[in-house]
Amino acid sequence: MSYKQIKWLILIIPTLTIGLWEYVRHEFLLPYISMELGNWLSPVFVLAVTLLFLTKLFKMIEHYQEELNRVKAVQVVLEEREKIARELHDGIAQSLFFLNAQVTRMEQMRQAEGLPFGQLMESVYRTNDYVRQAIASLRHAADADENPWLKGMGSLIDELSRETDMQIETKWEIEDSQLSSKDKIELLAIVRESLINSYKHAEATNVCVKALTTKRGWMCQITDNGKGFDPEKAVGGNRYGLKMMKDRANNMSWKLQIDRKNRETRIAIVKES
């Protein structure tokens, strides 16, 4: 029942009640009750009907008001979180990006021999990853009307599609109930890193993200048409993104499989119960 219908019922019910009472009283009850008693019973009858019906309508109005207040509160929180996320993106995230570029350039130019470039770059990379996850969480976790996991994944793909030339195809069949909160955070981080690697290092133009339910759990795989790499050397070398993906998968007891066939590189994350 809509809010407008409830308001009309509140106006109409008392009028209908007194009209119905007067009709019944004059047509059927005059031989049994006096006019004076009937006049006394009229407000009692109206009060009884009001308590019976209108109190329910009032409760419905209170419920609508609570829902409206809740929506307003959520909207305020979302606006504030979006503001913080924008400040993080425009400030810390971009600063970390430029810092990482400068450290990479210093390492390539060998201007400061003896400095722990590997540790420094890994530290910058991890901090950047944490900031980007915080931005994603701020933007999507408070939305109670949409699936934050799918929204976060969709926003990531939309952002990469806008900022790069990659064509990203998705096929997502994993039920939300199959993923815990930690599963979603870690899996989203791995998919994000895979897509970024496909663009930055593999120079891929087409990427396919596919997530399927298996007999013993689920599998998510990212396939691209980039130039590829040696998985063993990449994971064991200075490719900190791949190293972090492997660490995340190990911490979650997932299998991380990397292979290249038919000029395509495939990264698969497998969970088995």
mmCIF file of C-alpha atoms in Angstrom:
data_model
loop_
_atom_site.group_PDB
_atom_site.id
_atom_site.type_symbol
_atom_site.label_atom_id
_atom_site.label_comp_id
_atom_site.label_asym_id
_atom_site.label_seq_id
_atom_site.Cartn_x
_atom_site.Cartn_y
_atom_site.Cartn_z
ATOM 1 C CA MET A 1 0.000 0.000 0.000
ATOM 2 C CA SER A 2 1.380 3.402 -0.986
ATOM 3 C CA TYR A 3 1.851 6.354 1.335
ATOM 4 C CA LYS A 4 -0.832 8.344 -0.539
ATOM 5 C CA GLN A 5 -3.378 5.529 -0.191
ATOM 6 C CA ILE A 6 -2.748 5.366 3.548
ATOM 7 C CA LYS A 7 -3.425 9.113 3.907
ATOM 8 C CA TRP A 8 -6.709 8.840 2.015
ATOM 9 C CA LEU A 9 -7.822 5.892 4.157
ATOM 10 C CA ILE A 10 -7.108 7.866 7.329
ATOM 11 C CA LEU A 11 -9.387 10.628 6.036
ATOM 12 C CA ILE A 12 -12.145 8.370 4.721
ATOM 13 C CA ILE A 13 -12.471 5.666 7.406
ATOM 14 C CA PRO A 14 -13.884 7.909 10.216
ATOM 15 C CA THR A 15 -16.421 9.433 7.785
ATOM 16 C CA LEU A 16 -17.507 6.028 6.486
ATOM 17 C CA THR A 17 -17.694 4.668 10.028
ATOM 18 C CA ILE A 18 -20.038 7.374 11.358
ATOM 19 C CA GLY A 19 -22.145 7.240 8.190
ATOM 20 C CA LEU A 20 -22.491 3.451 8.416
ATOM 21 C CA TRP A 21 -23.338 3.643 12.138
ATOM 22 C CA GLU A 22 -26.038 6.257 11.620
ATOM 23 C CA TYR A 23 -27.577 4.259 8.788
ATOM 24 C CA VAL A 24 -27.681 1.005 10.783
ATOM 25 C CA ARG A 25 -28.938 2.796 13.874
ATOM 26 C CA HIS A 26 -31.869 4.511 12.116
ATOM 27 C CA GLU A 27 -32.792 1.585 9.908
ATOM 28 C CA PHE A 28 -32.430 -1.341 12.300
ATOM 29 C CA LEU A 29 -31.661 -0.302 15.889
ATOM 30 C CA LEU A 30 -34.212 2.420 16.747
ATOM 31 C CA PRO A 31 -36.689 -0.104 18.174
ATOM 32 C CA TYR A 32 -34.016 -1.385 20.545
ATOM 33 C CA ILE A 33 -32.000 1.655 21.647
ATOM 34 C CA SER A 34 -33.078 5.177 22.428
ATOM 35 C CA MET A 35 -31.928 8.242 20.503
ATOM 36 C CA GLU A 36 -29.915 9.464 23.508
ATOM 37 C CA LEU A 37 -28.141 6.130 23.934
ATOM 38 C CA GLY A 38 -27.438 6.018 20.218
ATOM 39 C CA ASN A 39 -25.829 9.455 20.409
ATOM 40 C CA TRP A 40 -23.577 8.251 23.224
ATOM 41 C CA LEU A 41 -22.679 5.085 21.363
ATOM 42 C CA SER A 42 -21.683 6.935 18.156
ATOM 43 C CA PRO A 43 -18.300 8.247 19.423
ATOM 44 C CA VAL A 44 -17.626 4.920 21.134
ATOM 45 C CA PHE A 45 -18.224 3.035 17.895
ATOM 46 C CA VAL A 46 -16.083 5.463 15.897
ATOM 47 C CA LEU A 47 -13.298 5.182 18.494
ATOM 48 C CA ALA A 48 -13.393 1.369 18.372
ATOM 49 C CA VAL A 49 -13.157 1.308 14.575
ATOM 50 C CA THR A 50 -10.416 3.918 14.667
ATOM 51 C CA LEU A 51 -8.366 1.886 17.129
ATOM 52 C CA LEU A 52 -8.915 -1.230 15.066
ATOM 53 C CA PHE A 53 -7.967 0.126 11.638
ATOM 54 C CA LEU A 54 -6.244 3.477 11.932
ATOM 55 C CA THR A 55 -3.614 2.305 14.423
ATOM 56 C CA LYS A 56 -2.427 -0.200 11.811
ATOM 57 C CA LEU A 57 -2.270 2.565 9.221
ATOM 58 C CA PHE A 58 -0.333 4.770 11.633
ATOM 59 C CA LYS A 59 2.163 1.958 12.179
ATOM 60 C CA MET A 60 2.576 1.669 8.430
ATOM 61 C CA ILE A 61 3.257 5.405 8.227
ATOM 62 C CA GLU A 62 5.829 5.108 11.012
ATOM 63 C CA HIS A 63 7.468 2.255 9.135
ATOM 64 C CA TYR A 64 7.633 4.330 5.950
ATOM 65 C CA GLN A 65 9.114 7.209 7.928
ATOM 66 C CA GLU A 66 11.769 4.950 9.447
ATOM 67 C CA GLU A 67 12.652 3.626 6.002
ATOM 68 C CA LEU A 68 12.888 7.168 4.670
ATOM 69 C CA ASN A 69 15.161 8.178 7.547
ATOM 70 C CA ARG A 70 17.310 5.099 6.973
ATOM 71 C CA VAL A 71 17.655 5.867 3.267
ATOM 72 C CA LYS A 72 18.586 9.463 4.048
ATOM 73 C CA ALA A 73 21.177 8.300 6.580
ATOM 74 C CA VAL A 74 22.669 5.833 4.097
ATOM 75 C CA GLN A 75 22.765 8.548 1.449
ATOM 76 C CA VAL A 76 24.633 10.880 3.782
ATOM 77 C CA VAL A 77 27.132 8.129 4.604
ATOM 78 C CA LEU A 78 27.597 7.273 0.915
ATOM 79 C CA GLU A 79 28.213 10.904 0.012
ATOM 80 C CA GLU A 80 30.782 11.252 2.776
ATOM 81 C CA ARG A 81 32.500 7.988 1.829
ATOM 82 C CA GLU A 82 32.583 9.039 -1.823
ATOM 83 C CA LYS A 83 34.150 12.334 -0.785
ATOM 84 C CA ILE A 84 36.849 10.545 1.230
ATOM 85 C CA ALA A 85 37.441 8.065 -1.603
ATOM 86 C CA ARG A 86 37.853 10.922 -4.079
ATOM 87 C CA GLU A 87 40.331 12.651 -1.787
ATOM 88 C CA LEU A 88 42.289 9.410 -1.405
ATOM 89 C CA HIS A 89 42.336 8.869 -5.154
ATOM 90 C CA ASP A 90 43.311 12.436 -6.006
ATOM 91 C CA GLY A 91 45.892 12.658 -3.251
ATOM 92 C CA ILE A 92 47.536 9.545 -1.865
ATOM 93 C CA ALA A 93 46.936 7.170 -4.780
ATOM 94 C CA GLN A 94 48.322 9.549 -7.381
ATOM 95 C CA SER A 95 51.281 10.472 -5.169
ATOM 96 C CA LEU A 96 52.117 6.787 -4.740
ATOM 97 C CA PHE A 97 51.902 6.294 -8.494
ATOM 98 C CA PHE A 98 54.401 9.084 -9.159
ATOM 99 C CA LEU A 99 56.633 7.844 -6.335
ATOM 100 C CA ASN A 100 56.669 4.366 -7.833
ATOM 101 C CA ALA A 101 57.551 5.817 -11.235
ATOM 102 C CA GLN A 102 60.417 7.806 -9.743
ATOM 103 C CA VAL A 103 61.809 4.811 -7.845
ATOM 104 C CA THR A 104 61.627 2.708 -11.003
ATOM 105 C CA ARG A 105 63.474 5.374 -12.943
ATOM 106 C CA MET A 106 66.165 5.660 -10.250
ATOM 107 C CA GLU A 107 66.660 1.904 -10.299
ATOM 108 C CA GLN A 108 66.968 1.886 -14.081
ATOM 109 C CA MET A 109 69.466 4.757 -14.041
ATOM 110 C CA ARG A 110 71.407 3.261 -11.101
ATOM 111 C CA GLN A 111 71.779 6.652 -9.456
ATOM 112 C CA ALA A 112 71.916 5.320 -5.933
ATOM 113 C CA GLU A 113 73.860 2.091 -5.711
ATOM 114 C CA GLY A 114 73.333 0.036 -2.581
ATOM 115 C CA LEU A 115 69.802 1.233 -1.831
ATOM 116 C CA PRO A 116 67.223 -1.530 -1.263
ATOM 117 C CA PHE A 117 65.182 -0.762 -4.362
ATOM 118 C CA GLY A 118 63.390 -4.084 -4.230
ATOM 119 C CA GLN A 119 62.085 -3.567 -0.705
ATOM 120 C CA LEU A 120 61.232 0.068 -1.412
ATOM 121 C CA MET A 121 59.235 -0.761 -4.539
ATOM 122 C CA GLU A 122 57.410 -3.602 -2.815
ATOM 123 C CA SER A 123 56.530 -1.292 0.083
ATOM 124 C CA VAL A 124 55.208 1.375 -2.301
ATOM 125 C CA TYR A 125 53.264 -1.258 -4.230
ATOM 126 C CA ARG A 126 51.651 -2.723 -1.122
ATOM 127 C CA THR A 127 50.685 0.713 0.180
ATOM 128 C CA ASN A 128 49.175 1.599 -3.182
ATOM 129 C CA ASP A 129 47.231 -1.665 -3.156
ATOM 130 C CA TYR A 130 45.860 -0.983 0.320
ATOM 131 C CA VAL A 131 44.824 2.551 -0.665
ATOM 132 C CA ARG A 132 43.024 1.325 -3.791
ATOM 133 C CA GLN A 133 41.188 -1.340 -1.792
ATOM 134 C CA ALA A 134 40.189 1.316 0.733
ATOM 135 C CA ILE A 135 38.853 3.471 -2.095
ATOM 136 C CA ALA A 136 36.828 0.551 -3.489
ATOM 137 C CA SER A 137 35.457 -0.291 -0.034
ATOM 138 C CA LEU A 138 34.514 3.319 0.687
ATOM 139 C CA ARG A 139 32.693 3.664 -2.587
ATOM 140 C CA HIS A 140 30.719 0.428 -2.528
ATOM 141 C CA ALA A 141 30.537 -1.309 0.852
ATOM 142 C CA ALA A 142 27.804 0.896 2.341
ATOM 143 C CA ASP A 143 25.299 0.452 -0.469
ATOM 144 C CA ALA A 144 22.624 -1.793 1.005
ATOM 145 C CA ASP A 145 20.462 -1.932 -2.131
ATOM 146 C CA GLU A 146 23.066 -3.364 -4.478
ATOM 147 C CA ASN A 147 25.491 -6.225 -4.347
ATOM 148 C CA PRO A 148 28.729 -4.455 -3.306
ATOM 149 C CA TRP A 149 30.907 -7.272 -4.642
ATOM 150 C CA LEU A 150 29.485 -7.174 -8.150
ATOM 151 C CA LYS A 151 29.350 -3.386 -8.077
ATOM 152 C CA GLY A 152 33.004 -3.235 -7.062
ATOM 153 C CA MET A 153 33.972 -5.617 -9.833
ATOM 154 C CA GLY A 154 31.885 -3.707 -12.366
ATOM 155 C CA SER A 155 33.384 -0.383 -11.325
ATOM 156 C CA LEU A 156 36.900 -1.800 -11.673
ATOM 157 C CA ILE A 157 36.186 -3.052 -15.199
ATOM 158 C CA ASP A 158 34.456 0.204 -16.178
ATOM 159 C CA GLU A 159 37.415 2.234 -14.905
ATOM 160 C CA LEU A 160 39.953 0.161 -16.834
ATOM 161 C CA SER A 161 37.797 0.244 -19.965
ATOM 162 C CA ARG A 162 37.630 4.033 -19.791
ATOM 163 C CA GLU A 163 41.329 4.579 -19.085
ATOM 164 C CA THR A 164 42.762 1.947 -21.444
ATOM 165 C CA ASP A 165 42.107 0.482 -24.877
ATOM 166 C CA MET A 166 41.371 -2.977 -23.498
ATOM 167 C CA GLN A 167 38.155 -4.756 -24.332
ATOM 168 C CA ILE A 168 37.083 -6.631 -21.218
ATOM 169 C CA GLU A 169 34.538 -9.431 -21.380
ATOM 170 C CA THR A 170 33.027 -10.871 -18.208
ATOM 171 C CA LYS A 171 31.114 -14.028 -17.425
ATOM 172 C CA TRP A 172 30.285 -14.262 -13.729
ATOM 173 C CA GLU A 173 28.387 -17.294 -12.469
ATOM 174 C CA ILE A 174 29.609 -17.576 -8.867
ATOM 175 C CA GLU A 175 26.760 -17.037 -6.425
ATOM 176 C CA ASP A 176 27.324 -14.283 -3.876
ATOM 177 C CA SER A 177 26.611 -16.760 -1.073
ATOM 178 C CA GLN A 178 29.634 -18.836 -2.126
ATOM 179 C CA LEU A 179 32.036 -16.020 -1.226
ATOM 180 C CA SER A 180 32.810 -14.836 2.280
ATOM 181 C CA SER A 181 33.650 -11.190 2.918
ATOM 182 C CA LYS A 182 37.362 -12.024 2.957
ATOM 183 C CA ASP A 183 36.993 -14.095 -0.222
ATOM 184 C CA LYS A 184 35.518 -11.089 -2.000
ATOM 185 C CA ILE A 185 38.248 -8.709 -0.863
ATOM 186 C CA GLU A 186 41.112 -11.021 -1.815
ATOM 187 C CA LEU A 187 39.592 -12.217 -5.084
ATOM 188 C CA LEU A 188 38.810 -8.678 -6.206
ATOM 189 C CA ALA A 189 42.405 -7.658 -5.435
ATOM 190 C CA ILE A 190 43.802 -10.550 -7.500
ATOM 191 C CA VAL A 191 41.487 -9.815 -10.435
ATOM 192 C CA ARG A 192 42.409 -6.137 -10.264
ATOM 193 C CA GLU A 193 46.134 -6.934 -10.323
ATOM 194 C CA SER A 194 45.676 -9.387 -13.206
ATOM 195 C CA LEU A 195 43.862 -6.802 -15.294
ATOM 196 C CA ILE A 196 46.439 -4.120 -14.548
ATOM 197 C CA ASN A 197 49.253 -6.512 -15.480
ATOM 198 C CA SER A 198 47.468 -7.379 -18.702
ATOM 199 C CA TYR A 199 47.482 -3.716 -19.647
ATOM 200 C CA LYS A 200 50.808 -2.486 -18.255
ATOM 201 C CA HIS A 201 53.092 -5.437 -18.932
ATOM 202 C CA ALA A 202 51.395 -7.756 -21.425
ATOM 203 C CA GLU A 203 50.010 -4.869 -23.556
ATOM 204 C CA ALA A 204 46.839 -6.893 -24.073
ATOM 205 C CA THR A 205 43.897 -5.551 -26.059
ATOM 206 C CA ASN A 206 41.347 -8.222 -25.150
ATOM 207 C CA VAL A 207 40.757 -9.729 -21.725
ATOM 208 C CA CYS A 208 38.183 -12.242 -20.556
ATOM 209 C CA VAL A 209 37.223 -12.592 -16.891
ATOM 210 C CA LYS A 210 35.315 -15.811 -16.251
ATOM 211 C CA ALA A 211 34.114 -17.145 -12.906
ATOM 212 C CA LEU A 212 32.470 -20.547 -12.667
ATOM 213 C CA THR A 213 31.133 -22.831 -9.979
ATOM 214 C CA THR A 214 32.873 -26.210 -9.811
ATOM 215 C CA LYS A 215 31.941 -29.470 -8.120
ATOM 216 C CA ARG A 216 34.240 -28.738 -5.168
ATOM 217 C CA GLY A 217 34.124 -24.943 -5.069
ATOM 218 C CA TRP A 218 34.706 -22.266 -7.704
ATOM 219 C CA MET A 219 37.243 -21.032 -10.233
ATOM 220 C CA CYS A 220 38.000 -17.557 -11.553
ATOM 221 C CA GLN A 221 40.241 -17.156 -14.583
ATOM 222 C CA ILE A 222 41.579 -14.121 -16.429
ATOM 223 C CA THR A 223 42.723 -14.689 -20.011
ATOM 224 C CA ASP A 224 44.403 -12.070 -22.224
ATOM 225 C CA ASN A 225 45.936 -11.877 -25.689
ATOM 226 C CA GLY A 226 49.069 -10.038 -24.552
ATOM 227 C CA LYS A 227 52.694 -10.791 -25.315
ATOM 228 C CA GLY A 228 53.002 -13.074 -22.304
ATOM 229 C CA PHE A 229 55.872 -13.847 -19.954
ATOM 230 C CA ASP A 230 57.694 -16.704 -18.259
ATOM 231 C CA PRO A 231 55.493 -17.481 -15.227
ATOM 232 C CA GLU A 232 58.310 -19.022 -13.183
ATOM 233 C CA LYS A 233 60.698 -16.107 -13.691
ATOM 234 C CA ALA A 234 57.989 -13.512 -13.234
ATOM 235 C CA VAL A 235 56.692 -14.867 -9.930
ATOM 236 C CA GLY A 236 60.182 -15.425 -8.584
ATOM 237 C CA GLY A 237 61.673 -12.176 -9.836
ATOM 238 C CA ASN A 238 60.905 -8.510 -9.332
ATOM 239 C CA ARG A 239 57.283 -8.638 -10.455
ATOM 240 C CA TYR A 240 55.778 -7.596 -7.142
ATOM 241 C CA GLY A 241 52.207 -7.639 -8.449
ATOM 242 C CA LEU A 242 52.423 -11.317 -9.317
ATOM 243 C CA LYS A 243 54.224 -12.037 -6.062
ATOM 244 C CA MET A 244 51.409 -10.398 -4.098
ATOM 245 C CA MET A 245 48.813 -12.350 -6.074
ATOM 246 C CA LYS A 246 50.615 -15.566 -5.166
ATOM 247 C CA ASP A 247 50.839 -14.525 -1.500
ATOM 248 C CA ARG A 248 47.121 -13.681 -1.398
ATOM 249 C CA ALA A 249 46.186 -17.031 -2.927
ATOM 250 C CA ASN A 250 48.445 -18.937 -0.508
ATOM 251 C CA ASN A 251 46.997 -17.100 2.489
ATOM 252 C CA MET A 252 43.483 -18.098 1.375
ATOM 253 C CA SER A 253 44.541 -21.699 0.573
ATOM 254 C CA TRP A 254 43.659 -21.128 -3.079
ATOM 255 C CA LYS A 255 45.508 -22.467 -6.087
ATOM 256 C CA LEU A 256 47.025 -19.875 -8.409
ATOM 257 C CA GLN A 257 47.732 -21.274 -11.865
ATOM 258 C CA ILE A 258 49.559 -19.304 -14.565
ATOM 259 C CA ASP A 259 50.101 -20.698 -18.058
ATOM 260 C CA ARG A 260 50.314 -19.633 -21.675
ATOM 261 C CA LYS A 261 48.757 -21.519 -24.573
ATOM 262 C CA ASN A 262 47.779 -20.561 -28.102
ATOM 263 C CA ARG A 263 49.210 -17.051 -27.652
ATOM 264 C CA GLU A 264 47.016 -16.447 -24.634
ATOM 265 C CA THR A 265 48.044 -16.022 -21.011
ATOM 266 C CA ARG A 266 45.718 -17.488 -18.419
ATOM 267 C CA ILE A 267 45.675 -16.834 -14.692
ATOM 268 C CA ALA A 268 43.302 -19.067 -12.725
ATOM 269 C CA ILE A 269 42.326 -18.827 -9.074
ATOM 270 C CA VAL A 270 40.821 -22.074 -7.819
ATOM 271 C CA LYS A 271 39.107 -22.746 -4.503
ATOM 272 C CA GLU A 272 38.335 -26.314 -3.506
ATOM 273 C CA SER A 273 36.456 -27.233 -0.375
#
